[in-house]
XYZ file of C-alpha atoms in Angstrom:
236
model
C -30.754 44.374 -4.024
C -31.646 40.908 -5.320
C -34.211 40.517 -8.063
C -36.084 37.502 -9.400
C -33.393 36.881 -12.009
C -30.846 36.331 -9.222
C -32.694 33.371 -7.700
C -31.401 30.635 -10.034
C -27.817 31.777 -9.468
C -28.256 31.985 -5.695
C -29.764 28.487 -5.603
C -26.867 27.188 -7.702
C -24.402 28.873 -5.361
C -26.063 27.333 -2.292
C -25.921 23.899 -3.911
C -22.252 24.277 -4.859
C -21.333 25.587 -1.414
C -23.098 23.091 0.842
C -24.983 20.360 -0.974
C -22.437 19.050 -3.470
C -19.600 18.740 -0.995
C -18.654 15.120 -0.457
C -16.173 13.341 1.753
C -13.177 11.799 -0.005
C -13.311 8.475 1.797
C -10.241 6.344 2.124
C -9.241 3.341 4.217
C -5.453 3.502 4.204
C -3.549 5.215 6.991
C -2.242 8.206 5.053
C -4.584 8.308 2.075
C -2.521 6.012 -0.129
C -5.637 4.476 -1.658
C -6.935 7.967 -2.487
C -3.776 8.445 -4.561
C -4.319 5.027 -6.159
C -7.860 6.060 -7.082
C -6.402 8.937 -9.093
C -3.648 6.846 -10.699
C -5.558 3.677 -11.611
C -8.074 3.664 -14.449
C -11.662 3.368 -13.111
C -12.330 0.626 -15.670
C -9.507 -1.596 -14.405
C -11.344 -3.733 -11.849
C -9.663 -7.129 -11.915
C -6.145 -6.342 -10.742
C -3.829 -8.368 -8.504
C -2.172 -7.019 -5.368
C 0.380 -8.321 -2.897
C 0.178 -6.643 0.513
C 3.118 -7.318 2.861
C 2.618 -6.225 6.449
C -1.086 -6.106 5.686
C -2.089 -5.462 9.348
C -5.904 -5.315 9.042
C -8.404 -6.266 6.296
C -10.085 -2.830 6.379
C -8.498 -0.344 8.786
C -5.346 1.333 7.406
C -5.464 -1.019 4.406
C -3.875 0.052 1.127
C -5.802 -2.674 -0.709
C -9.317 -2.772 0.762
C -10.731 -0.140 -1.626
C -9.345 -2.188 -4.520
C -10.810 -5.364 -3.012
C -14.215 -3.656 -3.069
C -13.673 -2.911 -6.776
C -13.076 -6.562 -7.602
C -9.318 -6.849 -7.232
C -7.899 -9.919 -5.466
C -4.493 -10.960 -4.265
C -2.261 -12.027 -1.387
C -2.195 -10.515 2.089
C 0.845 -11.357 4.203
C 1.525 -10.688 7.861
C 3.696 -12.465 10.408
C 1.091 -12.172 13.207
C -1.391 -15.094 13.104
C -4.219 -13.060 14.664
C -4.031 -10.539 11.824
C -4.233 -13.256 9.206
C -7.228 -14.723 11.055
C -8.931 -11.337 10.631
C -8.194 -11.405 6.889
C -9.580 -14.920 6.574
C -12.752 -13.686 8.248
C -13.232 -10.454 6.274
C -11.483 -11.178 2.961
C -11.819 -14.895 2.366
C -11.643 -14.411 -1.420
C -8.008 -13.378 -1.027
C -5.035 -15.629 -0.334
C -4.005 -14.867 3.250
C -0.566 -15.988 4.396
C 1.029 -15.887 7.833
C 4.734 -15.383 7.140
C 7.700 -13.164 7.964
C 9.192 -11.888 4.706
C 12.863 -11.140 4.140
C 15.444 -11.437 1.385
C 16.806 -14.655 2.892
C 15.522 -17.648 4.788
C 16.648 -17.516 8.392
C 15.493 -17.637 11.987
C 14.762 -14.127 13.234
C 13.269 -12.622 16.356
C 9.877 -10.988 15.922
C 9.039 -8.113 18.268
C 5.414 -7.185 18.939
C 4.520 -4.087 20.912
C 0.789 -4.761 21.387
C -1.636 -7.629 20.926
C -2.794 -6.217 17.572
C -0.357 -3.439 16.819
C 1.017 -1.567 13.837
C 4.654 -1.953 14.764
C 5.511 -5.641 14.840
C 8.971 -6.016 13.326
C 11.829 -8.416 12.688
C 14.271 -5.523 12.285
C 16.441 -5.271 15.445
C 17.270 -1.603 14.835
C 13.570 -0.749 14.602
C 12.848 -2.594 17.862
C 15.781 -0.868 19.590
C 14.500 2.538 18.490
C 11.306 2.075 20.481
C 11.053 3.591 23.951
C 8.505 0.993 25.150
C 9.142 -2.681 25.738
C 7.736 -5.394 23.471
C 4.825 -7.414 24.807
C 6.273 -10.494 23.116
C 9.458 -11.660 21.421
C 9.382 -14.912 19.483
C 11.414 -16.733 16.867
C 10.079 -16.851 13.311
C 11.335 -18.490 10.148
C 11.574 -15.950 7.347
C 10.759 -16.673 3.733
C 10.862 -14.684 0.515
C 8.123 -13.124 -1.563
C 9.253 -15.291 -4.452
C 8.529 -18.429 -2.418
C 5.090 -17.178 -1.359
C 4.176 -16.270 -4.941
C 5.518 -19.495 -6.426
C 3.286 -21.476 -4.071
C 0.175 -19.452 -4.863
C -2.320 -19.225 -7.701
C -0.548 -16.030 -8.830
C 2.763 -17.713 -9.689
C 2.363 -16.967 -13.405
C 0.753 -13.532 -13.078
C 2.336 -10.124 -13.165
C 1.478 -8.068 -10.092
C -0.436 -4.819 -10.465
C 0.217 -3.472 -6.952
C 2.901 -4.390 -4.429
C 2.424 -2.757 -1.017
C 5.182 -3.130 1.608
C 4.981 -1.970 5.209
C 7.573 -3.985 7.101
C 8.625 -1.609 9.883
C 12.221 -0.950 8.915
C 12.677 -4.176 6.928
C 11.111 -2.826 3.746
C 14.166 -2.862 1.481
C 14.858 -6.517 2.316
C 11.241 -7.394 1.488
C 11.493 -5.511 -1.809
C 14.659 -7.424 -2.737
C 12.952 -10.752 -1.997
C 10.761 -10.636 -5.128
C 11.935 -11.198 -8.701
C 10.916 -7.736 -9.831
C 11.601 -8.483 -13.492
C 9.360 -11.570 -13.463
C 6.381 -10.241 -11.508
C 6.825 -6.638 -12.666
C 4.504 -4.844 -10.227
C 2.983 -1.824 -11.967
C 2.743 0.144 -8.710
C 4.931 -0.226 -5.631
C 4.012 1.348 -2.306
C 6.795 1.106 0.253
C 7.185 2.634 3.693
C 9.974 5.137 4.310
C 10.608 7.169 7.452
C 12.831 9.636 5.598
C 11.397 13.143 5.723
C 13.553 14.841 3.083
C 13.165 14.322 -0.670
C 16.954 14.603 -0.969
C 17.403 11.758 1.526
C 14.725 9.696 -0.225
C 16.489 10.080 -3.571
C 19.716 8.784 -2.009
C 18.020 5.813 -0.333
C 18.468 2.162 -1.310
C 14.756 1.791 -2.031
C 14.617 4.778 -4.373
C 17.790 3.895 -6.254
C 16.772 0.253 -6.622
C 13.357 1.072 -8.063
C 14.613 3.828 -10.353
C 17.223 1.399 -11.675
C 14.296 -0.902 -12.570
C 12.461 1.820 -14.533
C 10.109 3.045 -11.811
C 9.412 6.684 -11.069
C 8.189 8.287 -7.862
C 4.525 9.158 -8.468
C 3.387 10.064 -4.949
C 4.511 10.576 -1.364
C 2.005 10.412 1.490
C 3.801 10.979 4.795
C 5.478 7.579 5.370
C 4.606 5.951 2.046
C 6.423 6.296 -1.254
C 4.350 5.397 -4.327
C 6.243 4.314 -7.455
C 4.859 3.386 -10.854
C 6.031 1.987 -14.160
C 5.534 4.256 -17.152
C 3.299 2.260 -19.490
C 0.339 0.038 -18.607
C -3.393 -0.157 -19.284
C -3.726 -0.035 -15.499
C -3.135 3.705 -15.384
C -5.681 6.457 -15.795
C -3.066 8.726 -17.393
C 0.168 7.879 -19.174
C 3.192 9.930 -18.165
């Protein structure tokens, strides 16, 4: 039987059970920015990001939560309509319509909807699809180095590099001088579902060879980080 002395505890228990629950809000597709919130120091609010395959200024964005914290950077997508959306919603950023690869060439760009997630310049990725593209057009590829060198961030190190290039991710990663820009965190898409396969992949081996370690894995996104930086909440 409850007595008067039990009331404070019961009220505390009710509060802890129902009232203090809160949603862990995130904008990115698989919670990547929730992982970033745990990795990045809450006092670091003036970082620089580069988002390749940025898709949308808010929905499924790995950088929008950081934008709200005061970060700024470059958003890149090869679909003009997506860059128009960034110019509308994130005009403080540098928004670039470009197809990124490790070499300059003419490539075919495949789009599978008017504003879709799966636009690609990777032929194997397009061939894997069971539906037909709504458009196929020629694009001139450029490198991340060229985009950065022609931006206001040409002399800055990068705090976050996010790559979602639908099967062309390794080529995008190789298109930046990683020793010059030294991104502190790299998020890169991978469709591999086994940690053993991931550890054998070109992306993993390349980043580990450049002193990165795998810090997170959220479904299709691998999150790598350098060991030492004031950016991080905790040093490993």
